[in-house]
JSON list of C-alpha atoms in Angstrom, two decimals:
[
{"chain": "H", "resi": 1, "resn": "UNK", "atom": "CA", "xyz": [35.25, -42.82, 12.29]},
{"chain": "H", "resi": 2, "resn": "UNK", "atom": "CA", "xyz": [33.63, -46.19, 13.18]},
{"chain": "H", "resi": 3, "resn": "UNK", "atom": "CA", "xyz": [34.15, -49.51, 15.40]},
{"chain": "H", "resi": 4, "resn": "UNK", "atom": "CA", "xyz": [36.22, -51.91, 12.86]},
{"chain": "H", "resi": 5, "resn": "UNK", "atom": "CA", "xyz": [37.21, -55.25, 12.99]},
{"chain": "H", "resi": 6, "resn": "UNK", "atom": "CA", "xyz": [41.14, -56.81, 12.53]},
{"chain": "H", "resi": 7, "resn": "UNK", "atom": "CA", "xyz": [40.60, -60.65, 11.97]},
{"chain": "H", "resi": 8, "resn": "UNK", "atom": "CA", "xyz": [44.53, -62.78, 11.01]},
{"chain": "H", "resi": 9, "resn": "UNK", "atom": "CA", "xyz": [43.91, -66.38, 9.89]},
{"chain": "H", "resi": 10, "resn": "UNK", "atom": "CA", "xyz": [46.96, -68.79, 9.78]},
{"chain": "H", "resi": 11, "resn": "UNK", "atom": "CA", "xyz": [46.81, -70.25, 6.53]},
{"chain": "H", "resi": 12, "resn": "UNK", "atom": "CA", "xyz": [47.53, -74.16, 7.26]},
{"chain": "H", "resi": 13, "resn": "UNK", "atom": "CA", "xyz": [44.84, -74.32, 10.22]},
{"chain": "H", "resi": 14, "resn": "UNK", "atom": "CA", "xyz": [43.02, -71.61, 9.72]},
{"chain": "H", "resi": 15, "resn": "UNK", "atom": "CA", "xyz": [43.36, -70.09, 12.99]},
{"chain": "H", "resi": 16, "resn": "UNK", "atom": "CA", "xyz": [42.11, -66.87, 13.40]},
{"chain": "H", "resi": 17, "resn": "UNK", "atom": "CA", "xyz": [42.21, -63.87, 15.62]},
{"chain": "H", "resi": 18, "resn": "UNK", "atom": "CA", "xyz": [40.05, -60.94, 15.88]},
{"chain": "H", "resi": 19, "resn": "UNK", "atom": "CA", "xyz": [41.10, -57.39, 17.47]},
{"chain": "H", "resi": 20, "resn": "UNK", "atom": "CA", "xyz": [38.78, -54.61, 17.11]},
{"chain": "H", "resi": 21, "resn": "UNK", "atom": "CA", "xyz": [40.05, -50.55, 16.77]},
{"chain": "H", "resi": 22, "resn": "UNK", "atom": "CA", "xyz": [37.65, -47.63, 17.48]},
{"chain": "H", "resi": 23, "resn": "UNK", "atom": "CA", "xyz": [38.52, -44.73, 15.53]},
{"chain": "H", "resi": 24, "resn": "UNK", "atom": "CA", "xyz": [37.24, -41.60, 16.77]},
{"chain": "H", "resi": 25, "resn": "UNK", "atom": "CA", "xyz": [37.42, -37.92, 15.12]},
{"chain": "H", "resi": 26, "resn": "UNK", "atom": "CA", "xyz": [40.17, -35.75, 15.34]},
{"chain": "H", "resi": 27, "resn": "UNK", "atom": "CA", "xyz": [40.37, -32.12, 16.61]},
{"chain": "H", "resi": 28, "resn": "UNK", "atom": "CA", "xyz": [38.18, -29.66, 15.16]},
{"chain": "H", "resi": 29, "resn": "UNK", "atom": "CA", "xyz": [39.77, -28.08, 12.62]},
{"chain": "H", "resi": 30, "resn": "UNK", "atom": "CA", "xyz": [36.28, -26.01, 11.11]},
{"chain": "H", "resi": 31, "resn": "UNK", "atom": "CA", "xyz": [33.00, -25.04, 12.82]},
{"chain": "H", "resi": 32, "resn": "UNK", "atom": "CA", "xyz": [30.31, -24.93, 9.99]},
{"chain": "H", "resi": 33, "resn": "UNK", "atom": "CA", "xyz": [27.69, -22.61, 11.26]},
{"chain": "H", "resi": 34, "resn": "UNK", "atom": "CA", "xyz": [24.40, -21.97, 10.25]},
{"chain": "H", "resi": 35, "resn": "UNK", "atom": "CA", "xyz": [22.09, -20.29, 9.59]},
{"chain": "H", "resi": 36, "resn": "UNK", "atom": "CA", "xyz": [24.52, -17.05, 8.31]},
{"chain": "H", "resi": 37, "resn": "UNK", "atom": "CA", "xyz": [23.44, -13.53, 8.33]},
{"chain": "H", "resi": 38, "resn": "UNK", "atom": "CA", "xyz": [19.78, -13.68, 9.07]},
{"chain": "H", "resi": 39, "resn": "UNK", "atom": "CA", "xyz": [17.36, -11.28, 10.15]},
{"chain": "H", "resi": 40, "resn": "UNK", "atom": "CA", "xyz": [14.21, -11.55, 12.61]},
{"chain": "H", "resi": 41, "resn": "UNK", "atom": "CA", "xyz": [12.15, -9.10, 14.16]},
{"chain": "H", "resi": 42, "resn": "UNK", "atom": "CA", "xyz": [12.13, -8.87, 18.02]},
{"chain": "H", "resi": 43, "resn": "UNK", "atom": "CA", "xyz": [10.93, -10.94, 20.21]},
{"chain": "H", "resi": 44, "resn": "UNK", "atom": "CA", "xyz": [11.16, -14.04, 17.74]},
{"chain": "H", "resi": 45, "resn": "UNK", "atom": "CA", "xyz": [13.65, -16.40, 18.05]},
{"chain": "H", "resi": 46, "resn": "UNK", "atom": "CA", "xyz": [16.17, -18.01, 16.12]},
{"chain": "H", "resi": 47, "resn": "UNK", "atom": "CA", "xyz": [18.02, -21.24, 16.20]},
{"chain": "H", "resi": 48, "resn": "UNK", "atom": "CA", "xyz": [21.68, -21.45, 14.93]},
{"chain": "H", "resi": 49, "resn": "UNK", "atom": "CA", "xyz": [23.49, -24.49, 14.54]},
{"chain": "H", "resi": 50, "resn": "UNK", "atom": "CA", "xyz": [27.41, -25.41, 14.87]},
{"chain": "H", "resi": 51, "resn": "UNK", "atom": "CA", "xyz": [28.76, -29.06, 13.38]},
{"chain": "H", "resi": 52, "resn": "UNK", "atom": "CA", "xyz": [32.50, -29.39, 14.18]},
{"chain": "H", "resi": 53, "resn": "UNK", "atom": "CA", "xyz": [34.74, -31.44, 11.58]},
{"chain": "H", "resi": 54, "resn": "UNK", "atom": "CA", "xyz": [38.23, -32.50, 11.95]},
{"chain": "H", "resi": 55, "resn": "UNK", "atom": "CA", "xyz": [40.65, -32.59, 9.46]},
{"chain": "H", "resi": 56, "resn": "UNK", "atom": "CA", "xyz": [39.32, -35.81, 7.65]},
{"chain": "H", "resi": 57, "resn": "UNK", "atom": "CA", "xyz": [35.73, -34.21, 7.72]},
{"chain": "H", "resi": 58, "resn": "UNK", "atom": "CA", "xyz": [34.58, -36.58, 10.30]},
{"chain": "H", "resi": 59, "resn": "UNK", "atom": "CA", "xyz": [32.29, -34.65, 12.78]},
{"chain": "H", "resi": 60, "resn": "UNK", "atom": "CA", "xyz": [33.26, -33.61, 16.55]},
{"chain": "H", "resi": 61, "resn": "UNK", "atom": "CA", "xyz": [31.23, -31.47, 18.20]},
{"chain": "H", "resi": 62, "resn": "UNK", "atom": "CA", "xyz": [32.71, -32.05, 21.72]},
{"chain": "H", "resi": 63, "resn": "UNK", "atom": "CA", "xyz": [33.92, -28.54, 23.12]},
{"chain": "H", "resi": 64, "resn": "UNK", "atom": "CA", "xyz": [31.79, -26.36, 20.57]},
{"chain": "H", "resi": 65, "resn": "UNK", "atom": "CA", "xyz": [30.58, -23.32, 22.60]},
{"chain": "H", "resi": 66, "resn": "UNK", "atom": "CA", "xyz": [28.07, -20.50, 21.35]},
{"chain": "H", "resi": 67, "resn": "UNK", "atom": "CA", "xyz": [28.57, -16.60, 22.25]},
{"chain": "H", "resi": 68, "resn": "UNK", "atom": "CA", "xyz": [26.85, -13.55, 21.38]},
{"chain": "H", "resi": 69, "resn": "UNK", "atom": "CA", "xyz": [26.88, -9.64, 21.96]},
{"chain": "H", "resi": 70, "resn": "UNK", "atom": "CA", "xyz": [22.75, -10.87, 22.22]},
{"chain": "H", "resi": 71, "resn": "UNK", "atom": "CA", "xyz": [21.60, -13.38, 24.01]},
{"chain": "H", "resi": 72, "resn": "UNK", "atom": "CA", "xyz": [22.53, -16.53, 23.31]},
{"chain": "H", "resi": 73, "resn": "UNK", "atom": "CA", "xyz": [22.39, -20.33, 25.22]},
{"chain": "H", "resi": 74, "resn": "UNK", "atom": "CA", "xyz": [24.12, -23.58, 25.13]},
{"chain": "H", "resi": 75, "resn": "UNK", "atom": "CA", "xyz": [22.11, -24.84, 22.37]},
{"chain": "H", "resi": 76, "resn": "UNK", "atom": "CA", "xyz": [22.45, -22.00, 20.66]},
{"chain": "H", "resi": 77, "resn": "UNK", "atom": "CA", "xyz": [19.08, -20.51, 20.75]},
{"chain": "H", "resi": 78, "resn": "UNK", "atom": "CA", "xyz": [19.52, -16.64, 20.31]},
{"chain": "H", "resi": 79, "resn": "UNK", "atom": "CA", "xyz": [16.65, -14.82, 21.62]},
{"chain": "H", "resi": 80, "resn": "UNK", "atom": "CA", "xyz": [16.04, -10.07, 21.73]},
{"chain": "H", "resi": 81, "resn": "UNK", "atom": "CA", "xyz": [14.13, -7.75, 22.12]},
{"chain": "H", "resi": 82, "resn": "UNK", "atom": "CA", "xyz": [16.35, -5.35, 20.97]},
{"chain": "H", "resi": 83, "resn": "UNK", "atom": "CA", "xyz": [17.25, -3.72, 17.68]},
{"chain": "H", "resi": 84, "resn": "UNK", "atom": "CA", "xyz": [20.21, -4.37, 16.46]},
{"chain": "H", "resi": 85, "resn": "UNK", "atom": "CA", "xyz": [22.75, -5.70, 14.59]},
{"chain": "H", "resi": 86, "resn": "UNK", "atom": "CA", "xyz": [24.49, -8.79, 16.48]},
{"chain": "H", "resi": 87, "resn": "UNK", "atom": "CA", "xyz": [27.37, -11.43, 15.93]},
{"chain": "H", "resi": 88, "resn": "UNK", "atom": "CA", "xyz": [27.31, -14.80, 17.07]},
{"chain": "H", "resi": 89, "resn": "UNK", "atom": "CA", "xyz": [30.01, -17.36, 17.31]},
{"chain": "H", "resi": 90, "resn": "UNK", "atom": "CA", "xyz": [30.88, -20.92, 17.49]},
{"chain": "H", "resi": 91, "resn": "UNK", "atom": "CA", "xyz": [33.80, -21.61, 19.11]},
{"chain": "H", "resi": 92, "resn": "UNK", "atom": "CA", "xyz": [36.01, -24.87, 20.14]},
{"chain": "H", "resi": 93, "resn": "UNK", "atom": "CA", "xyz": [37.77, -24.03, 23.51]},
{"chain": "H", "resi": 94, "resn": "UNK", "atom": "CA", "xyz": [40.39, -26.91, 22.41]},
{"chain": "H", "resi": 95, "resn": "UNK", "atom": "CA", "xyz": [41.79, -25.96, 19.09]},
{"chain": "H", "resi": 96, "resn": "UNK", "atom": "CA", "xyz": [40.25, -22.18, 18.82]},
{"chain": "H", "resi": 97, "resn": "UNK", "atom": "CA", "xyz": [38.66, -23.38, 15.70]},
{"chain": "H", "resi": 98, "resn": "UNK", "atom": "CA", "xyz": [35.77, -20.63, 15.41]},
{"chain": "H", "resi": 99, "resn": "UNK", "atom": "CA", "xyz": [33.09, -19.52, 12.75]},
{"chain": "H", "resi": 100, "resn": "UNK", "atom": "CA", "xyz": [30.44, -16.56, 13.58]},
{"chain": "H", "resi": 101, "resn": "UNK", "atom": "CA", "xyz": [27.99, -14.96, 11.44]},
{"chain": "H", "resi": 102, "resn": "UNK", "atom": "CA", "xyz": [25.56, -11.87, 12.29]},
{"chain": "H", "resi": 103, "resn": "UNK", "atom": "CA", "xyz": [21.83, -11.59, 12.88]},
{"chain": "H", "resi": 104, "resn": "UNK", "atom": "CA", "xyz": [19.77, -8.15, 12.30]},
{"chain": "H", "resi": 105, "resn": "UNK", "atom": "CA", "xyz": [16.74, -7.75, 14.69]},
{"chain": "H", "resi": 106, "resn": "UNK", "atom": "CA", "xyz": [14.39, -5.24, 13.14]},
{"chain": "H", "resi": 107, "resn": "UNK", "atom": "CA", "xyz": [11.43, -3.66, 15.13]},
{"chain": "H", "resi": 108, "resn": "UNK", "atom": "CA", "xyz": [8.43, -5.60, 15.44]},
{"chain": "H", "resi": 109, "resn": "UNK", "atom": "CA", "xyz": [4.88, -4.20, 14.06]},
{"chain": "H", "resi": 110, "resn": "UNK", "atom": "CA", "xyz": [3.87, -0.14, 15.79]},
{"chain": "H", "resi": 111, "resn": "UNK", "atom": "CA", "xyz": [1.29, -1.19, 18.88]},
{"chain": "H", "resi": 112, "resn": "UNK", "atom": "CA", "xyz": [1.45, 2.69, 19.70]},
{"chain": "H", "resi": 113, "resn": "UNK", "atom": "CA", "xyz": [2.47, 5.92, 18.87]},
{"chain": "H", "resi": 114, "resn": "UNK", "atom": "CA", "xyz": [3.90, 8.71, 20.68]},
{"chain": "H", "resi": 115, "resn": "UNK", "atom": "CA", "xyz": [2.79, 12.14, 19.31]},
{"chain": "H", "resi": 116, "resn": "UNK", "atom": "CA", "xyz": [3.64, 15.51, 20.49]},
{"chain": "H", "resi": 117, "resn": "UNK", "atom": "CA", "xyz": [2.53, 18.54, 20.97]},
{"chain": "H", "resi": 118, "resn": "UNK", "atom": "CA", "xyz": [-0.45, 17.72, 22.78]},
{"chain": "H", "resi": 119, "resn": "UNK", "atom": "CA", "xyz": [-3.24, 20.46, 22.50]},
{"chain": "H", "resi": 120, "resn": "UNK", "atom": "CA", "xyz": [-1.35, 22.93, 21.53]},
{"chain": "H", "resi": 121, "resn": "UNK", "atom": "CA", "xyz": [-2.40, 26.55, 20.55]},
{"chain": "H", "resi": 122, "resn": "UNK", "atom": "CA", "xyz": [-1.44, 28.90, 17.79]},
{"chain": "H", "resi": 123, "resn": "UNK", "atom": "CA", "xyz": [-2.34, 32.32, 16.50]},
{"chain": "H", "resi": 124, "resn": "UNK", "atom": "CA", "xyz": [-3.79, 32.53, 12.73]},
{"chain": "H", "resi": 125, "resn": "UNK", "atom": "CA", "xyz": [-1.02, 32.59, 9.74]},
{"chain": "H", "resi": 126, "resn": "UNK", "atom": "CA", "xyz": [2.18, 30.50, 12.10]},
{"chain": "H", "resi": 127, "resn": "UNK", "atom": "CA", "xyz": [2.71, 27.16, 12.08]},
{"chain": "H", "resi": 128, "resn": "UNK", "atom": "CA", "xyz": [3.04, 24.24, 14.34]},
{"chain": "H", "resi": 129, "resn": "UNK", "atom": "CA", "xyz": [5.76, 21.38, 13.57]},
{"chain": "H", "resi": 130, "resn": "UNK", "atom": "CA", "xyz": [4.29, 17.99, 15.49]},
{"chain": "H", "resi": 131, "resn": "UNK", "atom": "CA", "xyz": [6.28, 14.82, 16.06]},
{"chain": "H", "resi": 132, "resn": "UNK", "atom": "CA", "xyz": [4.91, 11.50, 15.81]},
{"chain": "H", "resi": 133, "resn": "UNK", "atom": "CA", "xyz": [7.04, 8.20, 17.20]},
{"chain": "H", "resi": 134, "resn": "UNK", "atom": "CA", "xyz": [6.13, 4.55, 16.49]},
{"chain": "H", "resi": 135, "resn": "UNK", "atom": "CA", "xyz": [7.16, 1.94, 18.78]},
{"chain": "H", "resi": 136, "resn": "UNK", "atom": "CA", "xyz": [6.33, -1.86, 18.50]},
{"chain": "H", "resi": 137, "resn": "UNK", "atom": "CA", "xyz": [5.66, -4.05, 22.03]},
{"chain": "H", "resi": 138, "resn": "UNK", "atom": "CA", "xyz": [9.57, -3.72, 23.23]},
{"chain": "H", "resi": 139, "resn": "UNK", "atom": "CA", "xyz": [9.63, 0.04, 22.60]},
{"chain": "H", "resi": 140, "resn": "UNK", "atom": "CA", "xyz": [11.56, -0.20, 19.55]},
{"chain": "H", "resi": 141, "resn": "UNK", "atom": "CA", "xyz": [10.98, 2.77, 17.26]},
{"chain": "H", "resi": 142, "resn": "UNK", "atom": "CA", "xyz": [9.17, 2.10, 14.10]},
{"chain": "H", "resi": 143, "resn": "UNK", "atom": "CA", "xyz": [8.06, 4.80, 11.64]},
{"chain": "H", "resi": 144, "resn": "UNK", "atom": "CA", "xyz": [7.67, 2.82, 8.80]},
{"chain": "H", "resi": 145, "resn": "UNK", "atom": "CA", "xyz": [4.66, 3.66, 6.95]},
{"chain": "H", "resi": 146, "resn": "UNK", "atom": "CA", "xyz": [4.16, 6.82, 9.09]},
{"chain": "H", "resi": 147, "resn": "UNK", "atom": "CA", "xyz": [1.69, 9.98, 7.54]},
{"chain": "H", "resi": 148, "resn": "UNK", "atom": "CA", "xyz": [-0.05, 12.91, 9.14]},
{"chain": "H", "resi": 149, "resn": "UNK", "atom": "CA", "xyz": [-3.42, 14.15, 8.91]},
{"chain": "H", "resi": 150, "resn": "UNK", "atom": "CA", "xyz": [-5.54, 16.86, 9.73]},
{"chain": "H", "resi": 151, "resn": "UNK", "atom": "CA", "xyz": [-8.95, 18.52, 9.25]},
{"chain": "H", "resi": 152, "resn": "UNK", "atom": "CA", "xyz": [-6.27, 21.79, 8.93]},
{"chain": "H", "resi": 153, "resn": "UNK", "atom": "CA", "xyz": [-2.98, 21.95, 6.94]},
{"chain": "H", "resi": 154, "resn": "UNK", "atom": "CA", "xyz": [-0.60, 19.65, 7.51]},
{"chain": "H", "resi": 155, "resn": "UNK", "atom": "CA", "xyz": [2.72, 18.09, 5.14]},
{"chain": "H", "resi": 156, "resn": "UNK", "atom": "CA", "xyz": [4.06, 14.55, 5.16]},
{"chain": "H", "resi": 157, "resn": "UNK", "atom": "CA", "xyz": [6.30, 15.88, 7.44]},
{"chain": "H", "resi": 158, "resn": "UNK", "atom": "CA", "xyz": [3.76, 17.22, 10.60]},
{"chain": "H", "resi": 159, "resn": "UNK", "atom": "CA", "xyz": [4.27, 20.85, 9.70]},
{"chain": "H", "resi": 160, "resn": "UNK", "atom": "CA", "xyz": [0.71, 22.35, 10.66]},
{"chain": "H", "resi": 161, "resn": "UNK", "atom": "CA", "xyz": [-0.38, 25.80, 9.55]},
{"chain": "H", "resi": 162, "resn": "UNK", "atom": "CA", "xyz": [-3.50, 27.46, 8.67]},
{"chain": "H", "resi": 163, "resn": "UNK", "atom": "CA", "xyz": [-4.93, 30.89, 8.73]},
{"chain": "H", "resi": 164, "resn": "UNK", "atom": "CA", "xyz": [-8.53, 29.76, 9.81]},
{"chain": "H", "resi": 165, "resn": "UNK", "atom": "CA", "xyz": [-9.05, 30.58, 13.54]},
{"chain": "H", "resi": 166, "resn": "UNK", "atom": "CA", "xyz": [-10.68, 27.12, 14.63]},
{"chain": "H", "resi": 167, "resn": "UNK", "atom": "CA", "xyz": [-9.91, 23.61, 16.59]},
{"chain": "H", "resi": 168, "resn": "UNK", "atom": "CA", "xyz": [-8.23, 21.22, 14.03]},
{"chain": "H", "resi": 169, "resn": "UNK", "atom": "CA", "xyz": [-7.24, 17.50, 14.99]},
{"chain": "H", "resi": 170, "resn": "UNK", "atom": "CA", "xyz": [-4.01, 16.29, 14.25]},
{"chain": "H", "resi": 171, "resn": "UNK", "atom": "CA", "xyz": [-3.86, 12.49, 12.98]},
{"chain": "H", "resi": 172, "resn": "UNK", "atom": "CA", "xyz": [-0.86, 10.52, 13.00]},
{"chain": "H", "resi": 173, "resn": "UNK", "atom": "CA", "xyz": [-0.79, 7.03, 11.75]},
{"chain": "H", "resi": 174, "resn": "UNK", "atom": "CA", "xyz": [1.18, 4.10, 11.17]},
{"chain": "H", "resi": 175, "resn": "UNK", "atom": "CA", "xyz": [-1.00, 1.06, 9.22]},
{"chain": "H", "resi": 176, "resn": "UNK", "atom": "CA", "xyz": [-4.02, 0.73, 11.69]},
{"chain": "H", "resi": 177, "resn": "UNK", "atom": "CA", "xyz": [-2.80, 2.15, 14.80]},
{"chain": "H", "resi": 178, "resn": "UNK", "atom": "CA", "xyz": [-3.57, 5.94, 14.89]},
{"chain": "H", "resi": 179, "resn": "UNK", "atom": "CA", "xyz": [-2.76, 8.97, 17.67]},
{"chain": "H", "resi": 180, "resn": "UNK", "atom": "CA", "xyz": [-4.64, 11.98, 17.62]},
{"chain": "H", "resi": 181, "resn": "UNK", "atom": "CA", "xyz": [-4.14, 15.99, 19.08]},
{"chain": "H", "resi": 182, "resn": "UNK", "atom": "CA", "xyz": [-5.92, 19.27, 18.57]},
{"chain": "H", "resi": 183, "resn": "UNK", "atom": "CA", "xyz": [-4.26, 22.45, 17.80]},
{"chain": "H", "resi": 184, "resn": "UNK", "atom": "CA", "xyz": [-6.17, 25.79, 18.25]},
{"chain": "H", "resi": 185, "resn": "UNK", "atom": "CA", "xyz": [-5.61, 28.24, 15.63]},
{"chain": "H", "resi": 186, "resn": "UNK", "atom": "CA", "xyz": [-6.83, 32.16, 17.13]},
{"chain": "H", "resi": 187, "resn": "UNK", "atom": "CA", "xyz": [-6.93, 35.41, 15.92]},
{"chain": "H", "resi": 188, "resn": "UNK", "atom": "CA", "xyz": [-4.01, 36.99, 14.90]},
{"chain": "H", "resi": 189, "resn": "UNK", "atom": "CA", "xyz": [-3.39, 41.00, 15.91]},
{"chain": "H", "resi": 190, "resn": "UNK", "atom": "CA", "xyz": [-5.59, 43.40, 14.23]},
{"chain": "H", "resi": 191, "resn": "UNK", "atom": "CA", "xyz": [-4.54, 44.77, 11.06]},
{"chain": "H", "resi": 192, "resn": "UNK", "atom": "CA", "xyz": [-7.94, 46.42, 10.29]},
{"chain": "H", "resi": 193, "resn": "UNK", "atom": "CA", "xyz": [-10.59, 47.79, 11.94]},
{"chain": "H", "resi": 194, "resn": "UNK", "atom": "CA", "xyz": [-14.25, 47.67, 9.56]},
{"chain": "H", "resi": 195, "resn": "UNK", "atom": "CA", "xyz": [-16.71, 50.71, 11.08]},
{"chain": "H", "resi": 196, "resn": "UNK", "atom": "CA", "xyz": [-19.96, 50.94, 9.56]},
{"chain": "H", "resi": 197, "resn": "UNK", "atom": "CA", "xyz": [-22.11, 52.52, 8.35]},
{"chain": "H", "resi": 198, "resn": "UNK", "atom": "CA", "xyz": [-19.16, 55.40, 6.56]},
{"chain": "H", "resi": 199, "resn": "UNK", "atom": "CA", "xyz": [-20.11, 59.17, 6.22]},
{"chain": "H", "resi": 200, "resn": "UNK", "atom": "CA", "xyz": [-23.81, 58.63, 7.29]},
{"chain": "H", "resi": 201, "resn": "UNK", "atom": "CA", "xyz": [-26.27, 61.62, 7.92]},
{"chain": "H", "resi": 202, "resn": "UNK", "atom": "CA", "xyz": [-28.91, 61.84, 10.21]},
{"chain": "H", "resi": 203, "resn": "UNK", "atom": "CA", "xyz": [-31.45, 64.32, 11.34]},
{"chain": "H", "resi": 204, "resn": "UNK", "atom": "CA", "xyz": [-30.85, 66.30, 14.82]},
{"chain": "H", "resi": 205, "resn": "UNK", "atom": "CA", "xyz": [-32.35, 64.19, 17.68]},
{"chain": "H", "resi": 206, "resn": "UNK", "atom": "CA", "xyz": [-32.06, 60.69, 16.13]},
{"chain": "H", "resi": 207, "resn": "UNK", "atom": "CA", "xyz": [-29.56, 57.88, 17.19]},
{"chain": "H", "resi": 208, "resn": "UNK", "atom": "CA", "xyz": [-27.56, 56.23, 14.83]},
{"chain": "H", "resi": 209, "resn": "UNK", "atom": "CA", "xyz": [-25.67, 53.00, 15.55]},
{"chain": "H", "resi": 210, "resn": "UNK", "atom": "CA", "xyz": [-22.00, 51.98, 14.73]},
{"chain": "H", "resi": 211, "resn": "UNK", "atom": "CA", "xyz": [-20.27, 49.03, 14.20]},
{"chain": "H", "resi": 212, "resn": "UNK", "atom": "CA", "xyz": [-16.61, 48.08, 14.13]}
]
C-alpha cells in the first residue's frame, strides 16, 4: 500500500507526464490477535489488540470489532470482576474474518473470611465440623492457603473434637487475614458416680460427711 508515482517521457523531447495511483489494502482476510490465552486476577485489566491484514499482508483495520462473554469496549479493553473463564473475539463485519482467544480471571487476594458455626456448643467426646470461606474484594471465593486452628482439637479440615469440658477458639486463616469462633465443650452424661469416704465407721452420735 502507498501513494506512487507514474511519470512517461517521450523520448525525442523529453516530454513527460506524471499520474499518481493510491493503493490501498484489500479486505481482511486474518485478524492477528493478541495477547492469547492470558490470565489476570479480578479487578485488573487487560488490553488486547486486533491488526487486520489482507491478502498481500498489508494492514486494514477498518471494520475490526471486539466482543466478549466479559466485558469488553471498542478499543478492546476487557475489564471483571468475576471469575471465570472468558473468550474474546476480533471480528471484521465485512469479510467475517475473525480470531478470538480466552482470558482466565482468578480471584484476587482473601480481604475476609466467612466462618461458621459461630459459638457453637458441644457435649464432651462429639465433634464439631466448622466451615471457613475466603473471599477477595468482589466476593470471589478464595481458599487458597486456608488452615484451621484451635486451642482444642482441630484437622486441616475444621473437624473439632475434644473431651475437655472448656471454651476453645476456633482460628481460621488464609495468609494474614484470620476469623475466629468459640466452641463450648460440656459435660457429657454421667457414667460414674465417685462417693467418698467407702465403708467408713463411726461412733453412735457423730456426723460423718459424704461426697459424690
Amino acid at each position: 500500500v502507498g501513494f506512487y508515482s507514474i511519470t512517461s517521457t517521450e523520448a525525442g523531447t523529453g516530454v513527460t507526464n506524471t499520474s499518481y495511483v493510491n493503493v490501498t489494502a484489500g479486505s481482511i482476510s486474518r485478524i492477528d490477535l493478541t495477547p492469547q490465552a492470558s490470565s489476570i486476577v479480578a479487578g485488573v485489566n487487560q488490553s488486547f489488540t486486533a491488526i487486520g491484514y489482507d491478502a498481500f499482508n498489508n494492514v486494514n483495520n477498518s471494520g475490526i470489532a471486539y466482543s466478549s462473554n466479559g466485558s469488553i469496549d471498542s478499543t478492546g479493553y476487557f475489564d471483571s470482576v468475576a471469575t471465570g473463564l472468558y473468550s474474546v473475539n476480533a471480528t471484521d463485519a465485512g469479510t467475517g474474518a475473525v480470531n478470538s482467544t480466552t482470558i482466565l480471571v482468578t480471584a484476587d487476594a482473601v480481604v475476609r473470611i466467612a466462618l461458621t458455626p459461630i459459638d457453637s456448643s458441644i457435649v464432651a467426646g462429639s465433634n464439631q465440623s466448622f466451615t471457613a470461606t475466603g473471599y477477595d474484594a468482589w466476593n470471589n471465593v478464595n481458599n487458597s492457603g486456608l488452615s484451621f486452628a484451635s486451642n482444642g482439637s482441630i484437622n486441616s479440615s475444621g473437624y473439632f473434637t475434644s473431651t475437655g469440658a472448656n471454651t476453645y477458639q476456633v482460628n481460621a486463616t488464609i495468609g494474614s487475614i484470620v476469623n475466629s469462633t468459640l466452641v463450648n465443650v460440656t459435660a457429657g452424661s454421667i457414667t460414674q458416680i465417685d462417693l467418698t469416704p467407702v465403708a467408713t465407721t463411726i461412733a453412735a452420735g457423730v456426723n460423718q460427711s459424704f461426697t459424690a
